[in-house]
PDB file of C-alpha atoms in Angstrom:
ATOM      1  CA  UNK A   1       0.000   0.000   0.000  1.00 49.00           C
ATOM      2  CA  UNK A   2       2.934   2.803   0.715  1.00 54.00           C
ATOM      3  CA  UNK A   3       4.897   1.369  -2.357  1.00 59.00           C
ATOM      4  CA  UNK A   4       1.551   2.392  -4.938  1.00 66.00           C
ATOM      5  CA  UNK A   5       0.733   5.735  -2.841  1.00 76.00           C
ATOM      6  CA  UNK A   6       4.752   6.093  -3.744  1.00 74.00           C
ATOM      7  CA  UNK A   7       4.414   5.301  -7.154  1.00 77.00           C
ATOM      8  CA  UNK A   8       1.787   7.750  -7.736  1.00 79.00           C
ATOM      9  CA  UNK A   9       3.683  10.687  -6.003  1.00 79.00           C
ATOM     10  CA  UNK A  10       6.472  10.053  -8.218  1.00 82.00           C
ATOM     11  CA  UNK A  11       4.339   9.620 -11.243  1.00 81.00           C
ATOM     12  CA  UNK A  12       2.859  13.232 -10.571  1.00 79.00           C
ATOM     13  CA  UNK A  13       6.347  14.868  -9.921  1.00 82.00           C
ATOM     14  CA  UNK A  14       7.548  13.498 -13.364  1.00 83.00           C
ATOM     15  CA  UNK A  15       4.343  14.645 -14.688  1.00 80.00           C
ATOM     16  CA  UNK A  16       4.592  18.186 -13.405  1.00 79.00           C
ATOM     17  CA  UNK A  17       8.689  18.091 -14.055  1.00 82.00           C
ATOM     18  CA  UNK A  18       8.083  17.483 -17.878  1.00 84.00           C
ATOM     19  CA  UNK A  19       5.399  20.005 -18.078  1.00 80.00           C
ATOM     20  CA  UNK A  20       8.124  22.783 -16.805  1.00 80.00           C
ATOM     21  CA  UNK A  21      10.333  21.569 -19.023  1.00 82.00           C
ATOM     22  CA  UNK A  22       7.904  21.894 -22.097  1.00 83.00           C
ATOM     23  CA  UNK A  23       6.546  25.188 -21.084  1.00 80.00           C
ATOM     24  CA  UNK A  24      10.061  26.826 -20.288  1.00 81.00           C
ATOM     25  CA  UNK A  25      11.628  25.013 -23.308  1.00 86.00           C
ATOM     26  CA  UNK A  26      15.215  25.754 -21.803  1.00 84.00           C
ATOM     27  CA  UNK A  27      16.583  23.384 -24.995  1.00 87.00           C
ATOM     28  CA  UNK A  28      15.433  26.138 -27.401  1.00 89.00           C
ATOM     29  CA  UNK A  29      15.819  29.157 -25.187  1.00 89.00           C
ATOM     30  CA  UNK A  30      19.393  28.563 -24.356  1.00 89.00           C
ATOM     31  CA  UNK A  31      21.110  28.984 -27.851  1.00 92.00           C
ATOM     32  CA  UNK A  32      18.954  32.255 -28.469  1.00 92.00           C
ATOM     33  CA  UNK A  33      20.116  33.544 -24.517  1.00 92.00           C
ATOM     34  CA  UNK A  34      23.755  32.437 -25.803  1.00 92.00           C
ATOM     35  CA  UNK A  35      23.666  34.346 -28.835  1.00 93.00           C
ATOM     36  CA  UNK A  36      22.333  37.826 -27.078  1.00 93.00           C
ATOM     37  CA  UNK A  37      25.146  37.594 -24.497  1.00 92.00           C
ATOM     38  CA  UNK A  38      27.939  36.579 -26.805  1.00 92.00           C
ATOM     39  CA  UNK A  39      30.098  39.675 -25.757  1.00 93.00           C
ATOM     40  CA  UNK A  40      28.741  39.465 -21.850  1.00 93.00           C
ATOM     41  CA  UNK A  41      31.662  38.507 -19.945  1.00 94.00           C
ATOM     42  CA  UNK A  42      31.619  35.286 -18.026  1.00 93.00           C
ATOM     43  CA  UNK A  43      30.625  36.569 -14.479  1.00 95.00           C
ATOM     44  CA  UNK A  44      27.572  38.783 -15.521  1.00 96.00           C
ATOM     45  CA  UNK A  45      26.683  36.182 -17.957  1.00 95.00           C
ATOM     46  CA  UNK A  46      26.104  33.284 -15.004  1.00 95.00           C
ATOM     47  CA  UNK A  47      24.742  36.344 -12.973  1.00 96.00           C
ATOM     48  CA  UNK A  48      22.002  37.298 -15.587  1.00 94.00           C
ATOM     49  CA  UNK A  49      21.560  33.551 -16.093  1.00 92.00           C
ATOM     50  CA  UNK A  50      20.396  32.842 -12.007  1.00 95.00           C
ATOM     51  CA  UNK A  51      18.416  36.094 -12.255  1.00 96.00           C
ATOM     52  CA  UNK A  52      16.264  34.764 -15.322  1.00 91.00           C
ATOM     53  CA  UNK A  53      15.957  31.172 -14.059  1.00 88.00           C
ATOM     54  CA  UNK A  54      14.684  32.835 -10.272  1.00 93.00           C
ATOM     55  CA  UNK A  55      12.428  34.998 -12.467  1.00 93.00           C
ATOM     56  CA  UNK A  56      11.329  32.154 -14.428  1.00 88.00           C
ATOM     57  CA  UNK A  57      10.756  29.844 -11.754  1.00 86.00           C
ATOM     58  CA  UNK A  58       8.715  32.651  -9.600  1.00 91.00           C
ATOM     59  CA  UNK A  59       6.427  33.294 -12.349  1.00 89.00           C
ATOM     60  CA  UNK A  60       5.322  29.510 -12.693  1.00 84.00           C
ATOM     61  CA  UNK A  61       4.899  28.827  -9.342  1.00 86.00           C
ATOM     62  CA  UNK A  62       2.872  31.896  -8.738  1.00 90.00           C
ATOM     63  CA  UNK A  63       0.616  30.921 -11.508  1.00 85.00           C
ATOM     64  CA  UNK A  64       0.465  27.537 -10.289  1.00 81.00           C
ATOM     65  CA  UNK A  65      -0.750  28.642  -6.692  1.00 86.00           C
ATOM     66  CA  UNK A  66      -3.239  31.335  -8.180  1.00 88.00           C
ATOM     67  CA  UNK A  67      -3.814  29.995 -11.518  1.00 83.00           C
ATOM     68  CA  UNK A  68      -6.829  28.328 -10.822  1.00 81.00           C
ATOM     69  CA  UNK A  69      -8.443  31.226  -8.773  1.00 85.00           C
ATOM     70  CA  UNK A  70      -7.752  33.657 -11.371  1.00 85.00           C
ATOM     71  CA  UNK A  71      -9.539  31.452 -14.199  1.00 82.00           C
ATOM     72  CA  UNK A  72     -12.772  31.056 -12.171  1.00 84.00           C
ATOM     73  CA  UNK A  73     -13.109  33.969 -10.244  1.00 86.00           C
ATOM     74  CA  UNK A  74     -11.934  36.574 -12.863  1.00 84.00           C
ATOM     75  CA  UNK A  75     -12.837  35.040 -16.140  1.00 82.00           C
ATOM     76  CA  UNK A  76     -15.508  32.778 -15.168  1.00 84.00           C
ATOM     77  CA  UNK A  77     -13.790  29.483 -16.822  1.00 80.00           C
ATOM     78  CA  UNK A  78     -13.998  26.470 -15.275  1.00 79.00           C
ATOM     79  CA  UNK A  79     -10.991  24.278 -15.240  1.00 73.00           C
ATOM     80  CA  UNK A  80     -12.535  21.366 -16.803  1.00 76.00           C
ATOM     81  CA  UNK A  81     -13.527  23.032 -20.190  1.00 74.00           C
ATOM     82  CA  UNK A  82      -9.983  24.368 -20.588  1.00 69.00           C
ATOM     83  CA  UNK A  83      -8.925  20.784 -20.161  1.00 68.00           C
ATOM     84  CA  UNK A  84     -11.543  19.540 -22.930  1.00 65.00           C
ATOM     85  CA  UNK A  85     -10.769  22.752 -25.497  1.00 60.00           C
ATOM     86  CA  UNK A  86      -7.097  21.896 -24.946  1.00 59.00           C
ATOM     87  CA  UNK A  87      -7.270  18.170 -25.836  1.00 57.00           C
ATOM     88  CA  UNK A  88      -9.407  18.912 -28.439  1.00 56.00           C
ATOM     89  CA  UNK A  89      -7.270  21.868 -29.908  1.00 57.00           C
ATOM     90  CA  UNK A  90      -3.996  19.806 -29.533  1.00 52.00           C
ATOM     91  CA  UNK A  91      -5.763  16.255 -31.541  1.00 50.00           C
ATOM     92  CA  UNK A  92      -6.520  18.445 -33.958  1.00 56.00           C
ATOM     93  CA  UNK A  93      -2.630  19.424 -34.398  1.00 53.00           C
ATOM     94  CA  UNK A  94      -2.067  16.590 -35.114  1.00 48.00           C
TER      95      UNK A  94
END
């Protein structure tokens, strides 16, 4: 019983983990952040780097904590029909 409540836990964090991942997109942001500080030397590159990943990170977890309270309360949309436009959106894709 602990070993499937386990499973599940680690199923979700992999879940969320490769949604970041696809929503940040850090494989196709980094060559276009390496290319705008080409002459940025070393130091203020890694500092700028930290300050955009802190940034980054902020911004999706305040939108995870209030994301759902700002789509019902201020736009009226419930959860679930985002969920059904998306899936239906993204089959049609492909």
């Amino acid at each position: 019983m602990f070993f499937d409540n386990l499973e599940s836990t680690f199923h979700l964090v992999g879940l969320g983990a490769i949604t970041i991942i696809a929503v940040l997109n850090p494989f196709g942001n980094l060559p276009q952040f390496l290319a705008m500080t080409d002459e940025v030397h070393t130091p203020l590159r890694q500092k700028l780097f930290r300050n955009i990943l802190w940034t980054a990170l902020l911004i999706v977890l305040i939108f995870l904590l209030t994301g759902s309270f700002i789509m019902q309360y201020l736009f009226r949309v419930n959860l679930d029909s985002v969920r059904v436009a998306g899936g239906g959106g993204g089959l049609s894709l492909l």
